[in-house]
XYZ file of C-alpha atoms in Angstrom:
642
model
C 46.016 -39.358 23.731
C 43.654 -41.721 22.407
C 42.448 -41.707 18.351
C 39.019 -40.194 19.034
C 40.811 -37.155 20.806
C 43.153 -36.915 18.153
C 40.318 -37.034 15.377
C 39.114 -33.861 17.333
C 41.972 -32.028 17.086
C 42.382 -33.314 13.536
C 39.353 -30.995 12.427
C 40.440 -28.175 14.754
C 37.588 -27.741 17.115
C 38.319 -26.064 20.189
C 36.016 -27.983 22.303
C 37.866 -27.518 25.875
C 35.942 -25.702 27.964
C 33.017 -24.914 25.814
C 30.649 -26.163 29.104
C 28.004 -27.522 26.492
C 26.879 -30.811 26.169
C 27.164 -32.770 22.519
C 24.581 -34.995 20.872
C 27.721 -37.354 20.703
C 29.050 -36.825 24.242
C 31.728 -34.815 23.301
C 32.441 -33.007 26.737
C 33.132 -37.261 28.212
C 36.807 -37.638 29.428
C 38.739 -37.885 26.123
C 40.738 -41.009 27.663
C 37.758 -42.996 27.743
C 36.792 -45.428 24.851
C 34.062 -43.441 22.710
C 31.107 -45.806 22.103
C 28.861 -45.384 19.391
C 26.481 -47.533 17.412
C 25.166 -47.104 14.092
C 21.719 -46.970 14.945
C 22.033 -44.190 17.426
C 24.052 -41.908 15.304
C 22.328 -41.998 11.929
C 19.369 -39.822 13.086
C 22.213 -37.303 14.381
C 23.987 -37.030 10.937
C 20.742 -36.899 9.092
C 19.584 -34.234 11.530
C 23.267 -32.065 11.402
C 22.642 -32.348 7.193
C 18.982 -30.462 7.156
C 20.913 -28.285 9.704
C 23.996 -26.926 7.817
C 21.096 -26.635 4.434
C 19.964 -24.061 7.026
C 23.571 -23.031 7.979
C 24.453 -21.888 4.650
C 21.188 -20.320 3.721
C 20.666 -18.429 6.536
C 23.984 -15.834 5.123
C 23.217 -16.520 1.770
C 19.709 -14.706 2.221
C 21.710 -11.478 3.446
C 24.630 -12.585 0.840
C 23.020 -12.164 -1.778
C 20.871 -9.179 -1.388
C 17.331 -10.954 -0.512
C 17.235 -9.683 3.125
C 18.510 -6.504 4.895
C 18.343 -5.334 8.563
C 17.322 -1.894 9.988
C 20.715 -0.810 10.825
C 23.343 1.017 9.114
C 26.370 -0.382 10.768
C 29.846 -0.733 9.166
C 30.889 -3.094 12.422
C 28.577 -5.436 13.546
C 28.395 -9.461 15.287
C 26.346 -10.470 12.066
C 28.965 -9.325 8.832
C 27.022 -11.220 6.521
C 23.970 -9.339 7.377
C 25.222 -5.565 6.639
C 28.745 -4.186 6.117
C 30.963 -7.518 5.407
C 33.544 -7.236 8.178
C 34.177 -10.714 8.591
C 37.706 -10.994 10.038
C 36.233 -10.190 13.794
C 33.738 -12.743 13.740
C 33.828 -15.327 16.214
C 32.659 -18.547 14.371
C 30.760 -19.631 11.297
C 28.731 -22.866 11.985
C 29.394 -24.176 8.475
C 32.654 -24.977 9.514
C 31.893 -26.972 12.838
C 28.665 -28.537 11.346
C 31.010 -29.949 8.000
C 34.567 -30.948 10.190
C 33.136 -32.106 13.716
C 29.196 -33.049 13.392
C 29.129 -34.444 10.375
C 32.491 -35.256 9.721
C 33.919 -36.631 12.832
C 30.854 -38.394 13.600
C 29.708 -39.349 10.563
C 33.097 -41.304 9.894
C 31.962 -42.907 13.742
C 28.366 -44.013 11.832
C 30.469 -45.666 9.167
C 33.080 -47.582 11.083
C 30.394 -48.907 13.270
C 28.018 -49.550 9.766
C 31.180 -51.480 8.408
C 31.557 -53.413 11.520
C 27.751 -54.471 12.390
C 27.912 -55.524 8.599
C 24.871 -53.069 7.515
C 25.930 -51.086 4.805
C 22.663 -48.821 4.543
C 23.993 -46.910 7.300
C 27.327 -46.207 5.528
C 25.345 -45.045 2.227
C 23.099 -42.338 3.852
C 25.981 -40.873 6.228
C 28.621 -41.065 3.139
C 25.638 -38.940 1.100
C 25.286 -36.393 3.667
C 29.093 -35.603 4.001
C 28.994 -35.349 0.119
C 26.719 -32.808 0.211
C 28.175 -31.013 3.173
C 31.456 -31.044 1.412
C 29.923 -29.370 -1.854
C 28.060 -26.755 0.747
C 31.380 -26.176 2.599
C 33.798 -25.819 -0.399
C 31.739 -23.493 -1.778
C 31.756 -20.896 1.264
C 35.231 -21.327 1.920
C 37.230 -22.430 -1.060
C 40.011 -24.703 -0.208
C 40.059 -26.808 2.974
C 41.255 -29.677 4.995
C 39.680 -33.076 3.478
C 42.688 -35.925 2.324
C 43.995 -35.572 5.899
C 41.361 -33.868 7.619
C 40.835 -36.784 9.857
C 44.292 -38.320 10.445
C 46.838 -35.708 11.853
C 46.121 -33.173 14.415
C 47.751 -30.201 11.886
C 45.527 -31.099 8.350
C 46.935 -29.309 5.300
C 43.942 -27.590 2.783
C 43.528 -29.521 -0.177
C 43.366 -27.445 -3.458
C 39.252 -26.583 -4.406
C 39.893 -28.757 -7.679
C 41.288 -31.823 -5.891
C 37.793 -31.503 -3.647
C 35.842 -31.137 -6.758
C 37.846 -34.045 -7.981
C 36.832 -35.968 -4.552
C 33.352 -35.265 -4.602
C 32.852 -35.774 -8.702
C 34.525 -40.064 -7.836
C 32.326 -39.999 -4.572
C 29.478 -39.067 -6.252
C 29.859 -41.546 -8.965
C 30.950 -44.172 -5.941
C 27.979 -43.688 -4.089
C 25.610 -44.114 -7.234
C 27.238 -47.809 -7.757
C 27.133 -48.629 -4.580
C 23.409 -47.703 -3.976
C 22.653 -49.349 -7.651
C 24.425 -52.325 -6.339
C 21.623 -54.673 -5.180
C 24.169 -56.926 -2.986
C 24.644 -53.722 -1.237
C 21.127 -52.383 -0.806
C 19.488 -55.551 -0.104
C 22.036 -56.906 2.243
C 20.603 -59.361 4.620
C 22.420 -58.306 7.705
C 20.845 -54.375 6.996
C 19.358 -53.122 9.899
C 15.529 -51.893 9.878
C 16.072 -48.229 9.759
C 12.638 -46.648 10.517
C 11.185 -43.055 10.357
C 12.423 -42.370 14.042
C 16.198 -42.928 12.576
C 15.536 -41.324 9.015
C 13.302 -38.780 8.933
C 13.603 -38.121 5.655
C 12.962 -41.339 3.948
C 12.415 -44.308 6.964
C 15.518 -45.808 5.178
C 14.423 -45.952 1.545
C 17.727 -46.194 0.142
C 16.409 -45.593 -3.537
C 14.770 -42.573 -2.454
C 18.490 -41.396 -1.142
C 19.758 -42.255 -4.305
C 18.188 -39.147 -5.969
C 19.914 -37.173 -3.539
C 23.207 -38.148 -5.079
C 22.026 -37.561 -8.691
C 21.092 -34.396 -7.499
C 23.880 -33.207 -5.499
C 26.340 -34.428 -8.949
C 23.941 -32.184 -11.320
C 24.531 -28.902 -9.122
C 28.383 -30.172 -9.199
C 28.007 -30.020 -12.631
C 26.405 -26.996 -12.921
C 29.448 -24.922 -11.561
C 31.327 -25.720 -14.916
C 28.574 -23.174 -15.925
C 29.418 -20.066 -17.237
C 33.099 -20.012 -16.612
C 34.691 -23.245 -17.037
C 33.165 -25.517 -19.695
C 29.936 -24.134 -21.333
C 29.951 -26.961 -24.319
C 27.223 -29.225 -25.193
C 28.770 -31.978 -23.371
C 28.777 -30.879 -19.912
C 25.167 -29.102 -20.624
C 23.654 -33.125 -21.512
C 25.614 -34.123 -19.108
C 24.172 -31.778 -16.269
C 20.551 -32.709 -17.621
C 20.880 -36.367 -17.438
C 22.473 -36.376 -13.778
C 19.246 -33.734 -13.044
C 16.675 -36.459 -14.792
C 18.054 -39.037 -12.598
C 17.311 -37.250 -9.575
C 13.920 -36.054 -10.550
C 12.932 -39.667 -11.708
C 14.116 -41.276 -8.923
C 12.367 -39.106 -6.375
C 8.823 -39.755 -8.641
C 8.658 -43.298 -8.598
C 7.224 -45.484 -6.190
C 4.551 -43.993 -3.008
C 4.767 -40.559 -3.498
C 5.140 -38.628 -0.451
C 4.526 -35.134 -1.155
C 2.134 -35.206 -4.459
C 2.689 -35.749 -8.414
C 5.409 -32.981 -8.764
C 7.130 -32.956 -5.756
C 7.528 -36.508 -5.514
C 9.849 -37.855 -2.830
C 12.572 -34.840 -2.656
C 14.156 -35.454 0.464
C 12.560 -32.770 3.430
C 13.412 -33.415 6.835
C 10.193 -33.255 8.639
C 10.308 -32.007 12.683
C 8.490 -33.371 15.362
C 8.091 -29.943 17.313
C 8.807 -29.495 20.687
C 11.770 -27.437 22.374
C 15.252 -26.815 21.191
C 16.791 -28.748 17.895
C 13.679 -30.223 17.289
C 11.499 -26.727 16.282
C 12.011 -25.983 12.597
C 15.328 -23.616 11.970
C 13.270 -21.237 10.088
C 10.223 -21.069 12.203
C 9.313 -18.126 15.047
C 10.991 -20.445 17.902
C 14.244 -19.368 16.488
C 15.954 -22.432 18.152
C 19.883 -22.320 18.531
C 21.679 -25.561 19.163
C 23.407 -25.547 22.609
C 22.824 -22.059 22.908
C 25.793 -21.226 20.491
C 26.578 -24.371 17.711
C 24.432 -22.349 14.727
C 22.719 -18.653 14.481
C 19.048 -18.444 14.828
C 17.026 -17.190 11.925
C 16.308 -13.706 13.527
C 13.611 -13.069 10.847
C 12.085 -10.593 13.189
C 14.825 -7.893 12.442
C 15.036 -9.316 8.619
C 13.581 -6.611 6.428
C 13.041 -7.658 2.651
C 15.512 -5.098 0.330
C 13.911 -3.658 -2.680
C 16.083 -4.953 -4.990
C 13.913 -8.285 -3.986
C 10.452 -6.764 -3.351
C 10.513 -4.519 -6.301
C 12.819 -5.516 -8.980
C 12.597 -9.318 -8.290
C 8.861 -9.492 -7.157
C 7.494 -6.209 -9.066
C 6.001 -4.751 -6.019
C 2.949 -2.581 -6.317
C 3.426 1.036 -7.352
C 7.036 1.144 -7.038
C 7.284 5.098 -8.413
C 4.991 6.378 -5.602
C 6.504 6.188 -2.114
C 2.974 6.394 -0.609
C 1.697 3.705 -2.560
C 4.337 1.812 -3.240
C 3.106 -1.466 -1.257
C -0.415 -1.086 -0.845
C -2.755 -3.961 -1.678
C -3.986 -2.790 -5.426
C -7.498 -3.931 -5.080
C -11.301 -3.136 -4.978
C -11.014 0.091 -5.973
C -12.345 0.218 -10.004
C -12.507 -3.777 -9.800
C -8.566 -4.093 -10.420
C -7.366 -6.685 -8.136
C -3.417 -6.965 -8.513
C -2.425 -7.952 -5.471
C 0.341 -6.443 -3.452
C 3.068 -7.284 -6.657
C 2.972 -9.058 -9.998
C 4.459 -12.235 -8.249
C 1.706 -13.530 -5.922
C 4.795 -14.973 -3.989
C 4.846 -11.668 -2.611
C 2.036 -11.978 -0.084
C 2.759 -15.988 0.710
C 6.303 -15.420 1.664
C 5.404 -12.401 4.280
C 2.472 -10.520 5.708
C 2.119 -6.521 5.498
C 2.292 -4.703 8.707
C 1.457 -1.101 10.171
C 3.087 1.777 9.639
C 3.722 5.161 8.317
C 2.502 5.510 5.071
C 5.872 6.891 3.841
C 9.182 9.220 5.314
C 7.210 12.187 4.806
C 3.958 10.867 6.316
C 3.031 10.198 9.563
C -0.175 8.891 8.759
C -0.622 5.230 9.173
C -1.354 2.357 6.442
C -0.797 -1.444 6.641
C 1.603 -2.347 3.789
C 4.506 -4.456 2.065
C 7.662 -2.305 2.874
C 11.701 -2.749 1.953
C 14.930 -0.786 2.567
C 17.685 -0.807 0.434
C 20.619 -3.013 2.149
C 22.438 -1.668 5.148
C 20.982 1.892 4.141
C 19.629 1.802 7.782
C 15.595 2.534 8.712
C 14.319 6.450 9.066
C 13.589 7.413 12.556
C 9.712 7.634 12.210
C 10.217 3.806 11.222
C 10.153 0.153 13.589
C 11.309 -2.615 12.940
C 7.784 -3.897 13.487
C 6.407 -1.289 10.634
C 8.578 -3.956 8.146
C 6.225 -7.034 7.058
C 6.176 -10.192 9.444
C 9.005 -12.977 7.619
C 7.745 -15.705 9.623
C 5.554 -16.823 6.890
C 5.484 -19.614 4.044
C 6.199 -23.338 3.835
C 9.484 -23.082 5.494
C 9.167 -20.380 8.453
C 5.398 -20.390 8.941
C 5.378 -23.171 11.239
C 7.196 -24.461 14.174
C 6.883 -27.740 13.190
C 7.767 -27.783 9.671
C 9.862 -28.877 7.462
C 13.423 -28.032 5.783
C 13.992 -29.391 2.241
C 17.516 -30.536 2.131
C 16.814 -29.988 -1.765
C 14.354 -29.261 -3.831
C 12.283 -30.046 -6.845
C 12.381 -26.845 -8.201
C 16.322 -26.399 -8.360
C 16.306 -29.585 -10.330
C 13.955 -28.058 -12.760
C 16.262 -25.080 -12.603
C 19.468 -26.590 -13.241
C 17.685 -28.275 -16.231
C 16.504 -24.954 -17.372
C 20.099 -23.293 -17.110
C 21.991 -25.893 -18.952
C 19.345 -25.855 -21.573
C 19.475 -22.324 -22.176
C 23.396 -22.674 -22.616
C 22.582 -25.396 -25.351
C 20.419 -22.658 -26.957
C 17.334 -23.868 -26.476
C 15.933 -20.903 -24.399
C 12.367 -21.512 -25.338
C 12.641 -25.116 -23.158
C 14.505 -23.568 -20.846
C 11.285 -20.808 -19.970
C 9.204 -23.916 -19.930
C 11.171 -25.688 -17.196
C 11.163 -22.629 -15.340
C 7.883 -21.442 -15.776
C 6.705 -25.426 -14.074
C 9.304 -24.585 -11.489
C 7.785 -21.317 -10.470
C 4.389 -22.589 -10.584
C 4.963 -25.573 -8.334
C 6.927 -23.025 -5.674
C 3.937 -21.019 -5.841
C 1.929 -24.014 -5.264
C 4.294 -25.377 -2.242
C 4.063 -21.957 -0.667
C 0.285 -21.341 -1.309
C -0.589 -24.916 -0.128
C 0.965 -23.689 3.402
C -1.297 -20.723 3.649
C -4.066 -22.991 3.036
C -3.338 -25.358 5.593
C -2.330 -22.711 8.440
C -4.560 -19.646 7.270
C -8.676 -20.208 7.960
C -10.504 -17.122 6.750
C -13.364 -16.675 9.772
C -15.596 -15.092 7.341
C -15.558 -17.976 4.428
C -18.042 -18.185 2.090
C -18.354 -20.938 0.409
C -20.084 -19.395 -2.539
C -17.220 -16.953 -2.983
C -14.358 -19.167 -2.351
C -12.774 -16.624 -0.448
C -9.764 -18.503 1.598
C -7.375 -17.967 -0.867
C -4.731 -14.762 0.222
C -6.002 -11.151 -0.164
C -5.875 -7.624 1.403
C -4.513 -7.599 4.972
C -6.684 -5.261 6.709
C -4.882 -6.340 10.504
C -1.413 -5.638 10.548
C 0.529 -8.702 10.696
C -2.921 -10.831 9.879
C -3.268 -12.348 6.485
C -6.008 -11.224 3.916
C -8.559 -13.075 1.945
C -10.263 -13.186 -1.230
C -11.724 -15.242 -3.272
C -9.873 -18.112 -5.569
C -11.160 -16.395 -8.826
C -8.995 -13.091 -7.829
C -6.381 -15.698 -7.163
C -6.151 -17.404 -10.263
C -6.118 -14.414 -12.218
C -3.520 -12.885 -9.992
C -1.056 -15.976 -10.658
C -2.193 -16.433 -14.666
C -0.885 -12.826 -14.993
C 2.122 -13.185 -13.317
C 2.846 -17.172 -15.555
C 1.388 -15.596 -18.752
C 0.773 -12.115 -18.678
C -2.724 -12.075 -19.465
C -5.219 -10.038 -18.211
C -8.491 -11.090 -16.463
C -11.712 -8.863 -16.959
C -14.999 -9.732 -16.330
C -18.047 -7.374 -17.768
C -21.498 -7.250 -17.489
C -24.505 -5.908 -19.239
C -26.673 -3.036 -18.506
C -29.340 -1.151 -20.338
C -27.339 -2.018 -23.391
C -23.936 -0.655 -21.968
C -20.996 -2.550 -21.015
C -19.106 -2.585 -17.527
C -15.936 -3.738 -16.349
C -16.523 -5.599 -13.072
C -13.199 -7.259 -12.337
C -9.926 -6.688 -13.881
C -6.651 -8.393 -13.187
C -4.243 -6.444 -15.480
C -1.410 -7.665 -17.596
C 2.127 -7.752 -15.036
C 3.208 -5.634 -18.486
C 1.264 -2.718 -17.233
C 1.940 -2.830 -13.371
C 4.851 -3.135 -10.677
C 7.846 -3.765 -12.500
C 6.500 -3.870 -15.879
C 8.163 -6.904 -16.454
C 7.139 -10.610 -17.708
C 9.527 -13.231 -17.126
C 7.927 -16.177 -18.832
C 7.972 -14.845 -22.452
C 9.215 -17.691 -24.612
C 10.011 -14.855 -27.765
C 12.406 -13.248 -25.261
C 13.563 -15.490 -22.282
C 16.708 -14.201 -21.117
C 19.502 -15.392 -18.647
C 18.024 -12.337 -16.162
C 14.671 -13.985 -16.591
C 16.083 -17.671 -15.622
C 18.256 -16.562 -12.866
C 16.051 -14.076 -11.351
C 13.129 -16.867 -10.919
C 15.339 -19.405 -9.892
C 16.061 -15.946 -7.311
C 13.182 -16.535 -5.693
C 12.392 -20.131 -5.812
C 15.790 -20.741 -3.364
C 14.089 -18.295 -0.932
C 15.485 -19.866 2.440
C 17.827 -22.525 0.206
C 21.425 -22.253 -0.448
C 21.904 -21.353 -3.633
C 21.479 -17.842 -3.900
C 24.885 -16.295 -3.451
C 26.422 -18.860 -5.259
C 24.320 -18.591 -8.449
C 25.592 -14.544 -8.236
C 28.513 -15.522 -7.564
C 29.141 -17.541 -10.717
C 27.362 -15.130 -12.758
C 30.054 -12.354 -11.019
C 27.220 -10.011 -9.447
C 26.311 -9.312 -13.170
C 24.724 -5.784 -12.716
C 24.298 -2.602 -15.234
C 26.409 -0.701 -13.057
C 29.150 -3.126 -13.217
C 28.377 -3.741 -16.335
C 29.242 -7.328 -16.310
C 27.687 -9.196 -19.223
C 28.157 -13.110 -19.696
C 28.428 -14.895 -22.606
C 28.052 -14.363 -26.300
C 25.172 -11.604 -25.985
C 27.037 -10.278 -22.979
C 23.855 -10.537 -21.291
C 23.428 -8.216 -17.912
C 21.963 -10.939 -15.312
C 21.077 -8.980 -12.545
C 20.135 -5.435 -14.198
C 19.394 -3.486 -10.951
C 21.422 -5.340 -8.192
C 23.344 -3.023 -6.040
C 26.474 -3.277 -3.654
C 25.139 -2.540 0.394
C 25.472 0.867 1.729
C 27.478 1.645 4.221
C 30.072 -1.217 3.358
C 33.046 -1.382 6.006
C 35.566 1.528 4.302
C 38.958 -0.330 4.821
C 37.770 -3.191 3.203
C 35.145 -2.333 0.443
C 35.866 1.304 -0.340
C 39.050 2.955 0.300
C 42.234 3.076 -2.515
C 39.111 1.843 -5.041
C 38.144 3.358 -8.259
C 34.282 3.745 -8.985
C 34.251 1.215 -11.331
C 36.285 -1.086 -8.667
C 33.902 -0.986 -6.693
C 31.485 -1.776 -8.488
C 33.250 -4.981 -9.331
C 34.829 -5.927 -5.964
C 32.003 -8.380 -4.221
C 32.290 -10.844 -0.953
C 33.507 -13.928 -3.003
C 33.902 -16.643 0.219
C 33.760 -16.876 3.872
C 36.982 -16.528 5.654
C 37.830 -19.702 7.727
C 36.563 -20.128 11.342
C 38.427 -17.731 13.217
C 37.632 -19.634 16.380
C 39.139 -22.678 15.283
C 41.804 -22.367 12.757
C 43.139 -18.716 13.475
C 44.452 -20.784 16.687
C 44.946 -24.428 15.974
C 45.911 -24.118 11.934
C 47.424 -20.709 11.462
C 50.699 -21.726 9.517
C 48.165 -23.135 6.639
C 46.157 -19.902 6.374
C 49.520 -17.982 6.348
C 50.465 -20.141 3.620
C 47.457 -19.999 1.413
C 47.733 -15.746 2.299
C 44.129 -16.087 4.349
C 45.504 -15.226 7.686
C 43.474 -11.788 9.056
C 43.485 -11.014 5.170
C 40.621 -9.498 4.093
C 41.365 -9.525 0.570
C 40.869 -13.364 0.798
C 37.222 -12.440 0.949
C 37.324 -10.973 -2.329
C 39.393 -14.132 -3.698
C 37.040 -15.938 -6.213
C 36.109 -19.455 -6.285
C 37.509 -21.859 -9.232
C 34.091 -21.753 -11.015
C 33.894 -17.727 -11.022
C 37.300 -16.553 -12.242
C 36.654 -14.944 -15.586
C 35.480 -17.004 -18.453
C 39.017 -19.117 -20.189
C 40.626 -18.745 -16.632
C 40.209 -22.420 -15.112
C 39.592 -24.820 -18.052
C 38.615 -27.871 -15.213
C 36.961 -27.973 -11.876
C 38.908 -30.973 -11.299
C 42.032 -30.006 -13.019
C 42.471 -32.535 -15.171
């Protein structure tokens, strides 16, 4: 057995049999010599990193309570999506995408970089496995990575010897790409846009990448670990790295969004169709999960506590476009987000009514659909800057979780009143990257260019954006940033009339202004940043480390003992033997999914002594095991134990 079959084995991929063919030619006799060169296998890694961004967020939309389906199930293929029965699952992607596409044949890219003599290759395949190590620890906990790669049995390193691992890499891979003998190396190879198609092989544009990856590193030391003003500077200056590396130079994607790194697809069939988009596309027919956004459904916790949907007290108006009738023109919810990240559909006005209205609708999770209700009377998800298109792209990171962490770290300094400012600019660029989609893919085929009218409005077609005009836009999105209303009057035999009125978010949906600098909260920071990870992977693990924080847990963090979440609820219909039974009320209430349990198709067979040993084996109390950044506050004093 050569060493590239035991490498394979090493990461505990059962690929015998699997009757698929590999990017890498993975299925070729094992005996043979495996030939790869640098320049071929770069655009693979950089391809399998946007991919396991999409891995992880695809559960962590369902993990975290943004997304439900119409079923009720307490067994079901998709755990993550409803009753969090994970121990029958057959495979988690993460865990293939981190150990065998990214790891195994990343290390490939950087023996070949190393003996070619072009280090830029090593640099940009060592930042990807950072980040997919971060990604990975963070779903499963503890994991094979000191021997991962050298014996065909690896043991798990502890979580804080990984967060030891990635802290030196990170600060490794910053000297290394500040190292000018390095990054201006002679013998570099060219490394275009058909290699890297993220940045053509701008290795100071990868640089921010690392700064950025460090600062969310960073940020898991807050709330639990180490909440002092040391770790708060020092999770704003590795954040202001990132963010003024990525604006300097050509700008690729405007003023604020600089050069953060989005992987950019070329369309066509297969891998290369945009994981969020309507194409759905599944690598090798069973490597990753497609989106399945046409059975998503958006819960209410999302579309009316988070986005302050219309009318939320009225089941038949709760929804409903609030406009032209009296002049008010709120829109379909205080956020305008609301209409750019879905479109309203058809469908029965409410349980109780059979007559028919297009509208925003939600469920509550898992709480299953009525009968007089389709899947197709739920809004269409394939909508915004990252699913709208085929051909789009997938931000491996973003701008606004920069601003974000910023934002959070601040706030734990006490400076909450910079903290709403950082995420006030956050929200208003995500509005602005999701609004400048609709633009580009929306035309409205009655325009008038008097009125403006292209911007998004009342959907009269089910499934078919709306339009109206930018003034009724502006005012829409000033309430929402400032909570101020719009009215505009005019005269009339002496008397006074209200033409147009955009009201105050105050006095409609949720009632609810996030942005006030008198009274910014932790809720108000956490929800925004919420919504701004829509299809990103930081959801779940934000709730996570703020432990579900709920008023019916009653969970409050820090000092104030601030409630983070107010009116975030466990699923219904959660699978009994795991979630319910022998458990108090107030257990409940407190006992959350806390991790993924480790790939069942891989290590259940090939590494089954270690997950005995660690207690993970079939245990589905593992699943409730948390992470070394969300034990209680005073619990772990290091994520790197020292």
């Amino acid at each position: 057995m050569n060493k590239f079959k035991l490498i394979i084995l090493a990461v505990l991929l059962a690929l015998v049999g699997t009757g698929c063919e590999d990017i890498l030619e993975d299925n070729v006799n094992p005996d043979m010599a495996h030939v790869l060169d640098a320049q071929e296998g770069l655009p693979i890694i950089i391809f399998y990193g946007q991919q396991t961004v999409y891995d992880h967020a695809e559960y962590y939309n369902y993990l975290s309570q943004m997304f439900t389906t119409g079923g009720k199930s307490s067994v079901g293929s998709y755990s993550y999506k409803c009753e969090w029965e994970f121990l029958t699952m057959n495979r988690h992607p993460q865990w293939r995408r981190h150990f065998y596409d990214i790891g195994t044949n990343g290390n490939l890219v950087i023996n070949k970089s190393r003996e070619i003599g072009s280090p830029n290759y090593e640099l940009i395949t060592r930042t990807i496995q950072l980040m997919s190590t971060q990604l990975t620890t963070d779903a499963f906990g503890d994991m094979p990575r000191s021997n991962a790669f050298v014996v065909t049995a690896p043991t798990y390193d502890q979580q804080t010897d990984i967060y030891a691992w990635m802290m030196q890499e990170a600060d490794d891979l910053i000297a290394m790409y500040e190292d000018k003998s390095i990054t201006d190396n002679p013998n570099n190879k060219k490394i275009t846009y058909a290699q890297d198609h993220v940045y053509g092989g701008d290795l100071e544009k990868w640089t921010g990448l690392v700064y950025a990856i460090k600062a969310r590193l960073l940020l898991r030391n807050i709330p639990n670990v180490d909440r002092s003003a040391a770790t708060c500077n020092a999770i704003i200056a590795a954040a202001d790295q990132a963010i003024n590396q990525w604006r300097k130079g050509d700008l690729l994607y405007g003023e604020w969004f600089g050069n953060e790194p989005r992987y950019k697809f070329d369309g066509g069939a297969g891998e290369q169709n945009c994981p969020w988009s309507i194409a759905k596309p599944v690598i090798n027919s069973w490597e990753s999960r497609s989106n399945l956004l046409d059975n998503a459904i958006p819960s209410r916790y999302f579309m009316v506590d988070v986005l302050g949907l219309s009318a939320p007290d009225n089941d038949a108006q709760m929804g409903t476009y609030q406009g032209g009738r009296s002049g008010s023109y709120d829109g379909y919810a205080n956020d305008p987000r609301c209409v750019l990240l879905m479109i309203p559909r058809d469908g029965p006005v409410s349980v109780t009514s059979t007559t028919s209205k297009v509208k925003m609708r939600c469920l509550e999770n898992n709480i299953g659909m009525s009968t007089s209700f389709k899947i197709t009377n739920y809004p269409l998800m394939y909508m915004g800057a990252y699913a709208g298109a085929a051909n789009g792209y997938n931000p491996i990171f973003t701008m606004e979780e920069l601003y974000f962490i910023k934002a959070e770290a601040e706030y734990w300094l006490g400076n909450k009143a910079k903290a709403c400012e950082l995420a006030k600019e956050a929200t208003a660029h995500n509005i602005q990257r999701h609004l400048d989609f609709f633009l580009s893919r929306y035309t409205n085929p009655n325009y008038k260019e008097a009125d403006d009218d292209k911007y998004p409005g009342e959907a009269t077609k089910s499934g078919e954006p709306g339009f109206e005009k930018k003034e009724y836009w502006d005012a829409q999105v000033n309430a929402f940033l400032n909570n101020e209303e719009y009215v505009v009057t005019y005269t009339r035999a002496g008397r006074v009339y209200e033409y147009l009125r955009v009201a105050k978010v105050t006095e409609r949906g949720n009632k609810h202004w996030f942005f006030n600098p008198s009274e910014f909260s932790l809720s108000d920071l956490m929800t925004q940043k919420y919504v701004a990870m829509y299809c990103q992977p930081e959801q779940w693990t934000d709730m996570r480390r703020y432990h579900y924080s709920n008023k019916r847990n009653n969970y409050g963090i820090g000092d104030n003992n601030e409630i983070v979440y107010p009116n975030l609820r466990r699923p219904y219909n959660l699978y009994n033997a795991y979630w319910v039974d022998g458990l108090t009320e107030s257990q409940k209430e407190n006992t959350w999914i806390q991790r993924l349990n480790y790939d069942p198709e891989t290590e259940e067979k090939y590494n089954r002594k270690e997950l005995e040993r660690l207690g993970a084996y079939k245990n589905y109390k593992w699943l409730q095991e948390p992470m070394i950044w969300s034990h209680d506050y005073g619990v772990v004093s290091s994520l790197t134990g020292k």
